[in-house]
CSV table of C-alpha atoms in Angstrom, one decimal:
chain,number,residue,atom,x,y,z
A,274,UNK,CA,-14.5,-6.7,7.5
A,275,UNK,CA,-10.8,-7.1,7.7
A,276,UNK,CA,-8.2,-6.2,10.3
A,277,UNK,CA,-4.5,-6.8,10.9
A,278,UNK,CA,-2.2,-6.5,13.8
A,279,UNK,CA,1.6,-6.2,13.6
A,280,UNK,CA,4.1,-4.7,16.0
A,281,UNK,CA,4.7,-1.0,15.7
A,282,UNK,CA,8.5,-1.2,16.0
A,283,UNK,CA,11.3,-3.8,15.9
A,284,UNK,CA,15.0,-3.3,16.5
A,285,UNK,CA,17.9,-5.5,15.6
A,286,UNK,CA,21.6,-5.4,14.9
A,287,UNK,CA,23.3,-5.8,11.5
A,288,UNK,CA,23.8,-9.4,10.5
A,289,UNK,CA,21.1,-10.7,12.8
A,290,UNK,CA,17.8,-12.4,11.9
A,291,UNK,CA,14.5,-10.7,12.7
A,292,UNK,CA,10.9,-11.9,12.4
A,293,UNK,CA,7.9,-9.5,12.0
A,294,UNK,CA,4.6,-11.1,12.9
A,295,UNK,CA,1.2,-10.4,11.5
A,296,UNK,CA,-2.2,-11.7,12.7
A,297,UNK,CA,-5.3,-11.0,10.7
A,298,UNK,CA,-9.1,-11.3,10.7
A,299,UNK,CA,-11.0,-11.5,7.4
A,300,UNK,CA,-14.1,-12.9,5.9
A,301,UNK,CA,-12.9,-14.8,3.0
A,302,UNK,CA,-9.1,-15.3,2.4
A,303,UNK,CA,-7.0,-15.3,-0.7
A,304,UNK,CA,-3.6,-14.4,0.5
A,305,UNK,CA,-1.2,-12.5,2.8
A,306,UNK,CA,1.3,-10.1,1.3
A,307,UNK,CA,4.3,-8.1,2.5
A,308,UNK,CA,5.6,-4.7,1.5
A,309,UNK,CA,8.6,-2.6,2.3
A,310,UNK,CA,8.6,1.1,2.5
A,311,UNK,CA,11.6,3.3,3.0
A,312,UNK,CA,11.2,6.8,4.4
A,313,UNK,CA,10.0,9.1,1.6
A,314,UNK,CA,9.4,6.2,-0.7
A,315,UNK,CA,6.6,4.1,-1.9
A,316,UNK,CA,5.5,0.7,-0.7
A,317,UNK,CA,7.3,-2.1,-2.6
A,318,UNK,CA,5.8,-5.5,-3.0
A,319,UNK,CA,8.0,-8.2,-1.3
A,320,UNK,CA,6.0,-11.5,-1.2
A,321,UNK,CA,2.6,-13.1,-1.4
A,322,UNK,CA,1.5,-16.3,0.4
A,323,UNK,CA,-1.8,-17.9,-0.7
A,324,UNK,CA,-1.0,-21.4,0.8
A,325,UNK,CA,0.4,-22.5,4.1
A,326,UNK,CA,4.2,-22.7,4.5
A,327,UNK,CA,7.3,-20.8,3.9
A,328,UNK,CA,8.2,-18.9,0.8
A,329,UNK,CA,11.9,-17.9,0.4
A,330,UNK,CA,13.2,-15.0,-1.7
A,331,UNK,CA,16.8,-14.4,-1.1
A,332,UNK,CA,17.4,-13.0,2.4
A,333,UNK,CA,13.6,-12.6,2.9
A,334,UNK,CA,11.2,-15.3,3.7
A,335,UNK,CA,7.4,-15.2,4.4
A,336,UNK,CA,5.3,-17.7,6.2
A,337,UNK,CA,1.6,-18.3,6.4
A,338,UNK,CA,-0.6,-20.4,8.6
A,339,UNK,CA,-4.2,-20.0,7.5
A,340,UNK,CA,-5.6,-22.1,10.4
A,341,UNK,CA,-4.0,-19.6,12.8
A,342,UNK,CA,-4.7,-16.5,10.7
A,343,UNK,CA,-1.0,-15.7,11.2
A,344,UNK,CA,2.0,-15.0,9.1
A,345,UNK,CA,5.4,-13.5,9.5
A,346,UNK,CA,8.2,-12.0,7.5
A,347,UNK,CA,11.7,-13.2,8.2
A,348,UNK,CA,14.7,-11.1,7.3
A,349,UNK,CA,18.1,-12.8,7.5
A,350,UNK,CA,21.6,-11.3,7.4
A,351,UNK,CA,20.2,-7.9,8.2
A,352,UNK,CA,21.8,-4.9,6.5
A,353,UNK,CA,21.5,-1.2,7.4
A,354,UNK,CA,19.5,-0.7,4.2
A,355,UNK,CA,16.8,-3.0,5.6
A,356,UNK,CA,15.8,-0.2,8.0
A,357,UNK,CA,12.3,0.6,6.7
A,358,UNK,CA,8.6,0.1,7.5
A,359,UNK,CA,7.1,-3.3,6.7
A,360,UNK,CA,3.4,-3.8,6.0
A,361,UNK,CA,1.4,-6.9,5.9
A,362,UNK,CA,-1.8,-6.9,3.9
A,363,UNK,CA,-4.6,-9.5,3.7
A,364,UNK,CA,-6.5,-10.1,0.5
A,365,UNK,CA,-10.1,-11.1,1.2
A,366,UNK,CA,-13.1,-12.1,-0.8
A,367,UNK,CA,-13.0,-9.1,-3.3
A,368,UNK,CA,-9.3,-9.5,-4.2
A,369,UNK,CA,-8.8,-6.1,-2.4
A,370,UNK,CA,-5.9,-6.0,0.1
A,371,UNK,CA,-6.3,-4.4,3.5
A,372,UNK,CA,-3.0,-3.1,4.9
A,373,UNK,CA,-1.8,-3.2,8.5
A,374,UNK,CA,-0.4,-0.1,10.2
A,375,UNK,CA,3.2,-1.2,9.5
A,376,UNK,CA,6.2,-2.2,11.5
A,377,UNK,CA,9.2,0.1,11.7
A,378,UNK,CA,12.4,-1.9,11.6
A,379,UNK,CA,15.5,-0.2,12.9
A,380,UNK,CA,18.8,-1.9,12.2
A,381,UNK,CA,21.7,-0.9,14.4
A,382,UNK,CA,25.4,-1.3,13.4
B,52,UNK,CA,7.2,-2.2,-18.0
B,53,UNK,CA,8.0,1.2,-16.4
B,54,UNK,CA,5.8,0.5,-13.5
B,55,UNK,CA,3.0,2.7,-12.2
B,56,UNK,CA,3.6,6.3,-13.2
B,57,UNK,CA,2.2,9.2,-11.2
B,58,UNK,CA,2.3,12.9,-11.7
B,59,UNK,CA,3.1,15.3,-10.3
B,60,UNK,CA,5.6,14.1,-7.7
B,61,UNK,CA,5.0,17.1,-5.5
B,62,UNK,CA,2.2,19.6,-5.4
B,63,UNK,CA,2.0,22.7,-3.3
B,64,UNK,CA,-1.2,24.6,-3.5
B,65,UNK,CA,-3.4,27.1,-1.6
B,66,UNK,CA,-6.5,26.2,0.2
B,67,UNK,CA,-9.6,26.4,-2.1
B,68,UNK,CA,-7.6,25.5,-5.2
B,69,UNK,CA,-8.4,22.5,-7.4
B,70,UNK,CA,-5.8,19.7,-7.4
B,71,UNK,CA,-5.6,16.9,-10.0
B,72,UNK,CA,-3.4,13.9,-9.5
B,73,UNK,CA,-2.7,11.6,-12.5
B,74,UNK,CA,-1.8,7.9,-12.8
B,75,UNK,CA,-0.8,5.4,-15.5
B,76,UNK,CA,-1.1,1.8,-14.2
B,77,UNK,CA,0.9,-1.1,-15.3
B,78,UNK,CA,-0.3,-2.4,-18.7
B,79,UNK,CA,-2.5,-5.4,-18.3
B,80,UNK,CA,-3.4,-4.9,-14.7
B,81,UNK,CA,-7.1,-5.1,-14.0
B,82,UNK,CA,-7.3,-3.2,-10.8
B,83,UNK,CA,-6.3,0.4,-10.0
B,84,UNK,CA,-6.3,1.8,-6.5
B,85,UNK,CA,-5.9,5.2,-5.0
B,86,UNK,CA,-4.4,5.3,-1.5
B,87,UNK,CA,-3.7,8.2,0.9
B,88,UNK,CA,-0.9,7.9,3.5
B,89,UNK,CA,-0.5,10.0,6.6
B,90,UNK,CA,1.2,9.5,9.9
B,91,UNK,CA,-2.0,9.6,11.8
B,92,UNK,CA,-4.1,7.3,9.6
B,93,UNK,CA,-1.6,5.1,7.8
B,94,UNK,CA,-2.4,3.8,4.4
B,95,UNK,CA,-6.0,4.4,3.5
B,96,UNK,CA,-7.8,3.0,0.4
B,97,UNK,CA,-9.8,5.8,-1.1
B,98,UNK,CA,-11.3,4.2,-4.2
B,99,UNK,CA,-10.6,1.3,-6.6
B,100,UNK,CA,-11.5,0.4,-10.1
B,101,UNK,CA,-11.8,-2.9,-11.8
B,102,UNK,CA,-11.5,-2.8,-15.6
B,103,UNK,CA,-12.0,1.0,-15.5
B,104,UNK,CA,-15.2,0.8,-13.5
B,105,UNK,CA,-15.3,2.3,-10.0
B,106,UNK,CA,-16.2,-0.5,-7.6
B,107,UNK,CA,-15.9,1.0,-4.1
B,108,UNK,CA,-15.5,4.6,-3.3
B,109,UNK,CA,-16.4,4.3,0.4
B,110,UNK,CA,-13.0,5.5,1.4
B,111,UNK,CA,-13.3,8.8,-0.3
B,112,UNK,CA,-13.4,11.3,2.5
B,113,UNK,CA,-15.9,13.8,1.2
B,114,UNK,CA,-17.7,15.0,-2.0
B,115,UNK,CA,-14.7,17.2,-2.6
B,116,UNK,CA,-12.9,14.1,-3.8
B,117,UNK,CA,-13.6,12.5,-7.1
B,118,UNK,CA,-11.8,9.9,-9.3
B,119,UNK,CA,-12.1,8.8,-12.9
B,120,UNK,CA,-10.7,6.2,-15.1
B,121,UNK,CA,-11.6,7.0,-18.7
B,122,UNK,CA,-9.5,4.2,-20.1
B,123,UNK,CA,-7.3,1.3,-19.0
B,124,UNK,CA,-4.1,3.4,-19.0
B,125,UNK,CA,-5.1,6.5,-17.2
B,126,UNK,CA,-6.8,7.7,-14.0
B,127,UNK,CA,-7.2,10.9,-12.1
B,128,UNK,CA,-8.0,11.9,-8.6
B,129,UNK,CA,-9.3,15.3,-8.1
B,130,UNK,CA,-9.8,17.4,-5.0
B,131,UNK,CA,-12.0,20.5,-5.3
B,132,UNK,CA,-11.7,22.6,-3.3
B,133,UNK,CA,-8.6,21.5,-1.5
B,134,UNK,CA,-8.1,22.0,2.3
B,135,UNK,CA,-5.0,21.9,4.5
B,136,UNK,CA,-6.2,18.6,6.0
B,137,UNK,CA,-5.9,17.0,2.6
B,138,UNK,CA,-2.1,17.3,2.8
B,139,UNK,CA,-0.7,13.8,2.5
B,140,UNK,CA,1.0,11.4,0.1
B,141,UNK,CA,-1.3,10.0,-2.5
B,142,UNK,CA,-0.4,6.7,-4.1
B,143,UNK,CA,-1.8,5.1,-7.1
B,144,UNK,CA,-1.3,1.3,-7.4
B,145,UNK,CA,-2.4,-1.5,-9.7
B,146,UNK,CA,-2.7,-5.3,-9.6
B,147,UNK,CA,-3.8,-8.3,-11.6
B,148,UNK,CA,-7.3,-9.7,-10.9
B,149,UNK,CA,-5.8,-13.0,-9.7
B,150,UNK,CA,-4.5,-11.5,-6.6
B,151,UNK,CA,-0.8,-11.4,-5.7
B,152,UNK,CA,1.0,-8.2,-5.2
B,153,UNK,CA,-0.1,-4.6,-5.5
B,154,UNK,CA,2.4,-2.3,-7.3
B,155,UNK,CA,2.6,1.3,-6.2
B,156,UNK,CA,3.6,4.4,-8.0
B,157,UNK,CA,6.1,6.8,-6.5
B,158,UNK,CA,3.3,8.9,-5.0
B,159,UNK,CA,2.3,12.5,-5.1
B,160,UNK,CA,3.2,14.5,-2.0
B,161,UNK,CA,0.5,17.1,-1.6
B,162,UNK,CA,0.8,20.2,0.6
B,163,UNK,CA,-2.2,22.5,0.9
B,164,UNK,CA,-1.4,25.8,2.5
């Protein structure tokens, strides 16, 4: 089976940098992905890491270490609009992603 | 592409009624997923299809739930009869076979009274 752990809540101030960690257990691994979901909205795909290392997309970066079964999402220059829930998801042997419970990010002015 | 399209966006019904949720996936995507999201249980995978074929429906809560995908551009999730505990947001999503991201529709917010 597959399981993931991520913090339930993270708070930060506008302009700061925040890191949301995700550890996973899976039999077979294809990739780790991240999603953003605002209240009342749908999850939106942010990034996908299949190989070790850091992937950067604008203010957001995602990191993967397959040997540690660990990844993180890094958000820089935080803005109020970044307040949302962030989900990591691990894709195992069947190409089917399993989602974590999500991390609620609260950005304060 | 317009993305994954779901209808209706909101559905309010009475206990015992039949509910049908509809989904049009992104053209060219091989996988279609139905998820349910609640505060208590988070994002649950109900069923998924590969090339229109149901592969795993182990997440479907009961026989009251059924899903079909008659062609590559359309899927339905049906609840009959509906119960108050079915109240949730139901998402349809699609993805390519090669992995990568899953793309979600806007969801259907279902309230069963």
